[in-house]
Coordinates of C-alpha atoms in Angstrom, one line a residue:
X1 CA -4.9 0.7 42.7
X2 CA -1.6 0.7 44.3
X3 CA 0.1 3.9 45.3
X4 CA 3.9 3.9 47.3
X5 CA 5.6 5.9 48.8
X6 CA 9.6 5.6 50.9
X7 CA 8.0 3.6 53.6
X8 CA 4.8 1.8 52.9
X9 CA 2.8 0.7 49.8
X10 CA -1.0 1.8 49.5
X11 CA -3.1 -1.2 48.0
X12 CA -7.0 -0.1 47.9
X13 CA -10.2 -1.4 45.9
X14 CA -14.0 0.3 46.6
X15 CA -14.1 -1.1 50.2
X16 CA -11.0 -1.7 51.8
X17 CA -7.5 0.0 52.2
X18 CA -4.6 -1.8 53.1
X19 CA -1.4 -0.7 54.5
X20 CA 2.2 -2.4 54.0
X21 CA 5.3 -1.4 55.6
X22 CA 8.3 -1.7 53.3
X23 CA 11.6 -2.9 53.9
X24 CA 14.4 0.5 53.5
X25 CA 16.0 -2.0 50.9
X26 CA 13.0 -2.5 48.7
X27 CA 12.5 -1.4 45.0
X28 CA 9.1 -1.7 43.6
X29 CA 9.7 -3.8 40.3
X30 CA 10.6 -1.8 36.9
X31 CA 7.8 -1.8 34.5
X32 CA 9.1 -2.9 31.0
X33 CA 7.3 -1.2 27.7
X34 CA 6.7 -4.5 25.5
X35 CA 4.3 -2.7 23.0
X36 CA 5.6 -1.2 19.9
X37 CA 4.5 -0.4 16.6
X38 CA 5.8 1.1 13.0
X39 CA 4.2 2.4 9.9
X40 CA 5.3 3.1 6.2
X41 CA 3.8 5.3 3.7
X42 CA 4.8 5.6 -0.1
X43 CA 4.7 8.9 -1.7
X44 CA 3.6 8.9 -4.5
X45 CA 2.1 5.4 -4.5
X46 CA 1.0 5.1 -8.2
X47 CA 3.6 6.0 -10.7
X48 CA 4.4 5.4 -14.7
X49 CA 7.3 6.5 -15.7
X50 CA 10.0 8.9 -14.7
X51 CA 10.3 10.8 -11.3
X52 CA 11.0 8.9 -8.0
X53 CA 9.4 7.3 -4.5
X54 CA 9.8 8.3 -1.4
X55 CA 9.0 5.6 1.4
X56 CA 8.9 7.0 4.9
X57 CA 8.7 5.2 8.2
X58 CA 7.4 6.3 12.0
X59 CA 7.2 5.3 14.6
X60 CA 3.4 4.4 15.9
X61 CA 4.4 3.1 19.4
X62 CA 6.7 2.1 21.6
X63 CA 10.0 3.9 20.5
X64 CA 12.7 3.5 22.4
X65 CA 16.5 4.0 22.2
X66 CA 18.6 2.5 18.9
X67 CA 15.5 2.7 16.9
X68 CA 16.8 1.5 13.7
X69 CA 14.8 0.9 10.1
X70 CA 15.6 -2.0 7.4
X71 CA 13.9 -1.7 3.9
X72 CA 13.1 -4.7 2.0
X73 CA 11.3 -5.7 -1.2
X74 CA 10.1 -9.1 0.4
X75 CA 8.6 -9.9 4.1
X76 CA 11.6 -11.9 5.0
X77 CA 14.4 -9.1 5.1
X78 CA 16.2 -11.2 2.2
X79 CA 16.3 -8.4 -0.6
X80 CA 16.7 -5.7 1.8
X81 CA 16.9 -1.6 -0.2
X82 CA 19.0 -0.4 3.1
X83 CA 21.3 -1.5 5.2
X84 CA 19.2 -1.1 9.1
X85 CA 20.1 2.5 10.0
X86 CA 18.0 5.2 12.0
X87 CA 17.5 6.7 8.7
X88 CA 13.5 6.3 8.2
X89 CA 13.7 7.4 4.7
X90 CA 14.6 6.0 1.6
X91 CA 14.2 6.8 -2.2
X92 CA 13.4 4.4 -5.5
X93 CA 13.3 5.3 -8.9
X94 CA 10.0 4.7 -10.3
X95 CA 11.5 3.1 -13.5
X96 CA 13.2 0.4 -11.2
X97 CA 9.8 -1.1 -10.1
X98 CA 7.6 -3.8 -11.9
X99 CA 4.7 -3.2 -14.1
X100 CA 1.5 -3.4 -11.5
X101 CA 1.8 -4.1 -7.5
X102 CA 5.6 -3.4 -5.7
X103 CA 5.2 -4.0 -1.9
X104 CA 8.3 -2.9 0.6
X105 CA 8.4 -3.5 3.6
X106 CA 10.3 -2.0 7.2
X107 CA 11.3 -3.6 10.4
X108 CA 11.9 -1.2 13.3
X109 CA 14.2 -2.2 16.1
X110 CA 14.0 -0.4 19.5
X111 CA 15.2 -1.0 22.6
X112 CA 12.9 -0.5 25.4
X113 CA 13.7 0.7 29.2
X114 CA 14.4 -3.1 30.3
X115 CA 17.3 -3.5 27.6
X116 CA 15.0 -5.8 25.8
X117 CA 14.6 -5.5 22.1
X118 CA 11.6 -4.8 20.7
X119 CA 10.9 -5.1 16.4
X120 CA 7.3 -4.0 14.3
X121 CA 7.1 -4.6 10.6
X122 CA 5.1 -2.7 8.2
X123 CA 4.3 -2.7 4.7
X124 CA 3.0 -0.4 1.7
X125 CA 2.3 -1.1 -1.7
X126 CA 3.1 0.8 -4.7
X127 CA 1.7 0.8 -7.9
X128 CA 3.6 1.1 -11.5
X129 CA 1.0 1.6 -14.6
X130 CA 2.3 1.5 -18.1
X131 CA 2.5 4.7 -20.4
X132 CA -1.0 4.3 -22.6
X133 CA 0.4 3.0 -25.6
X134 CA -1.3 4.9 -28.8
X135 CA 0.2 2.5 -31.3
X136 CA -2.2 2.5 -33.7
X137 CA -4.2 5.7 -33.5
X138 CA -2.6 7.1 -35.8
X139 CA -3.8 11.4 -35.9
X140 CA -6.9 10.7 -34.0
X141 CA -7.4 13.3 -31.6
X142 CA -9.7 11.1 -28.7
X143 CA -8.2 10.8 -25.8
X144 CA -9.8 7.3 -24.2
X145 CA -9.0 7.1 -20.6
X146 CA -10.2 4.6 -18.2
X147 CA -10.8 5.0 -14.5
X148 CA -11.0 4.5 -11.4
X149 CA -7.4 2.6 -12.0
X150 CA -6.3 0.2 -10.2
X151 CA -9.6 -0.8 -10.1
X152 CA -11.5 -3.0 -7.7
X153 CA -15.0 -4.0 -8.9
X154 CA -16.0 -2.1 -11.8
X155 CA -14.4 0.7 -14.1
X156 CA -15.5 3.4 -16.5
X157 CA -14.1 3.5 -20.3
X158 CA -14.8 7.5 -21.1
X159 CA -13.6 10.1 -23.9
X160 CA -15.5 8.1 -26.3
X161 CA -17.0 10.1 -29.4
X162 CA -20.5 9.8 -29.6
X163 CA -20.4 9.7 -32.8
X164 CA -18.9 6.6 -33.9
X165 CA -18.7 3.1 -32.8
X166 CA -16.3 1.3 -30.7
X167 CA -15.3 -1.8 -29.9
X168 CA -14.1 -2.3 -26.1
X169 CA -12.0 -5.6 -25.0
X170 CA -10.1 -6.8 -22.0
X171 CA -7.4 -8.8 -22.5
X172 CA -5.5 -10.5 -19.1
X173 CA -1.6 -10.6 -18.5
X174 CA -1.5 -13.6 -21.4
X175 CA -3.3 -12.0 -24.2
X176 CA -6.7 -14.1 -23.5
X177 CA -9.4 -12.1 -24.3
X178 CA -12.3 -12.3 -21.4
X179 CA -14.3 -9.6 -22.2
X180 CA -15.9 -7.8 -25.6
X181 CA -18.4 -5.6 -26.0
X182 CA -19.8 -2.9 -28.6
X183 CA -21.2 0.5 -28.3
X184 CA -22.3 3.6 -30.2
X185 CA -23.9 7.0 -29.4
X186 CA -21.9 7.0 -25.8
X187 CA -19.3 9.3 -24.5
X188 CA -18.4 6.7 -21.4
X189 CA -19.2 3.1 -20.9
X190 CA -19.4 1.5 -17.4
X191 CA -17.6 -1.7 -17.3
X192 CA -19.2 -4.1 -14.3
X193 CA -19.7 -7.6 -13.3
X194 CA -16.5 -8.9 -14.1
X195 CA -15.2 -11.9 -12.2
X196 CA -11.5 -11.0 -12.1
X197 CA -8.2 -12.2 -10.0
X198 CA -6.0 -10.1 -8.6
X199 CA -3.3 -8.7 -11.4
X200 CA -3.0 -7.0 -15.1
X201 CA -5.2 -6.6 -17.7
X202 CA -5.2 -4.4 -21.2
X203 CA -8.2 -2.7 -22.3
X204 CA -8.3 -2.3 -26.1
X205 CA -10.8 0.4 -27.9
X206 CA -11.3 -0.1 -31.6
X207 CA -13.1 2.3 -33.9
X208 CA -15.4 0.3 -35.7
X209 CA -15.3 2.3 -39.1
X210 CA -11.6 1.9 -39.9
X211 CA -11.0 -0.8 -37.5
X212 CA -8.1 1.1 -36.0
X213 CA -7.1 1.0 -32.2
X214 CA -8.4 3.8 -30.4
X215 CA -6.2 3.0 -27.5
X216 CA -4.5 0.7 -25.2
X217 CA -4.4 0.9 -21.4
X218 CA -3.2 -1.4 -18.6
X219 CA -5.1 -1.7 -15.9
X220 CA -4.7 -3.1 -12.7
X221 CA -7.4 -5.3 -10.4
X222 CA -6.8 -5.2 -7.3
X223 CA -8.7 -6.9 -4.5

């Protein structure tokens, strides 16, 4: 370790302790902070329709003086929400964002004790579901849902009547169907093994007596 004092400079290991004399005219080198980090956080960060998002920056490490923040939709600053402020915070109206994954992103610029600048980048993502659509359900009183959603693996279909019979499909962004299945005497049905890519799907329920749709949902995969 080193240790200094006005006049000398202390240098010492497990054995030995050395002694400098110093010059009256020497300053020991600055030490320059080079590390610095930021963070981002959405609030909420799954949303339908309506109400508003909040994204909020920190600092994680490293802050300095003129800190400044610059919100983007894209990691290359070219669709920027802000213009680079020390304001951390900024709001988006749900309805503005796409149907499924919306990632923003923040740079932080801080200048550390050595006048050099220092910039982090962060990102969060949020998600925008569709309203279930009931087109088609006519009066029917069951309420489908499906969850977890987003999903990653696997999902569960419940609210089914175990009294009738359903037919349960998955439909991708295109319309393709990649999945059907029937079942009876079942209030939920677990949905696994799927082989899916990232991105939307619907999930259509059918009442196999009357051939009506049940519900519609849009789910998200994610990875």
């Amino acid at each position: 370790f080193l240790v200094r004092n006005k006049e000398r400079l202390f240098a010492a290991d497990q054995d030995h302790v050395l002694v400098y004399d110093l010059p009256a005219n020497v300053t020991p080198p600055s030490i320059c902070d080079s590390l610095t980090a930021v963070g981002v956080r959405a609030s909420p960060d799954t949303v339908t329709v309506g109400g508003q998002v909040v994204l909020t920056a920190s600092v994680k490490a490293g802050r300095g003086t003129s800190t400044s923040f610059l919100f983007a939709s894209d990691g290359s600053f070219l669709h920027t929400l802000t213009a680079a402020s020390a304001d951390s915070v900024v709001t988006l109206s749900a309805d503005a964002l796409a149907r499924g994954a919306n990632t923003f992103y923040v740079k932080m610029q801080t200048t550390n004790n050595c006048g050099s600048v220092l910039t982090a980048v962060d990102s969060v993502t949020v998600v925008r579901l569709a309203a279930i659509d009931t087109t088609g359900a006519g009066t029917d009183s069951v309420q489908v849902k499906a969850g977890p959603n987003p999903f990653a693996g696997s999902f569960t279909v419940m609210g089914l009547d175990a009294s009738r019979a359903y037919s349960i499909l998955i439909a991708n962004s295109q319309g393709m169907r990649i999945y059907a299945t029937q079942v009876t005497g079942v209030t939920t049905m677990p949905i696994e093994g799927l082989s899916l890519k990232q991105g939307v799907y619907w999930l259509e329920v059918y009442d196999k007596a009357t051939g009506k749709r049940v519900q519609k949902i849009e789910l998200l995969k994610i990875p």
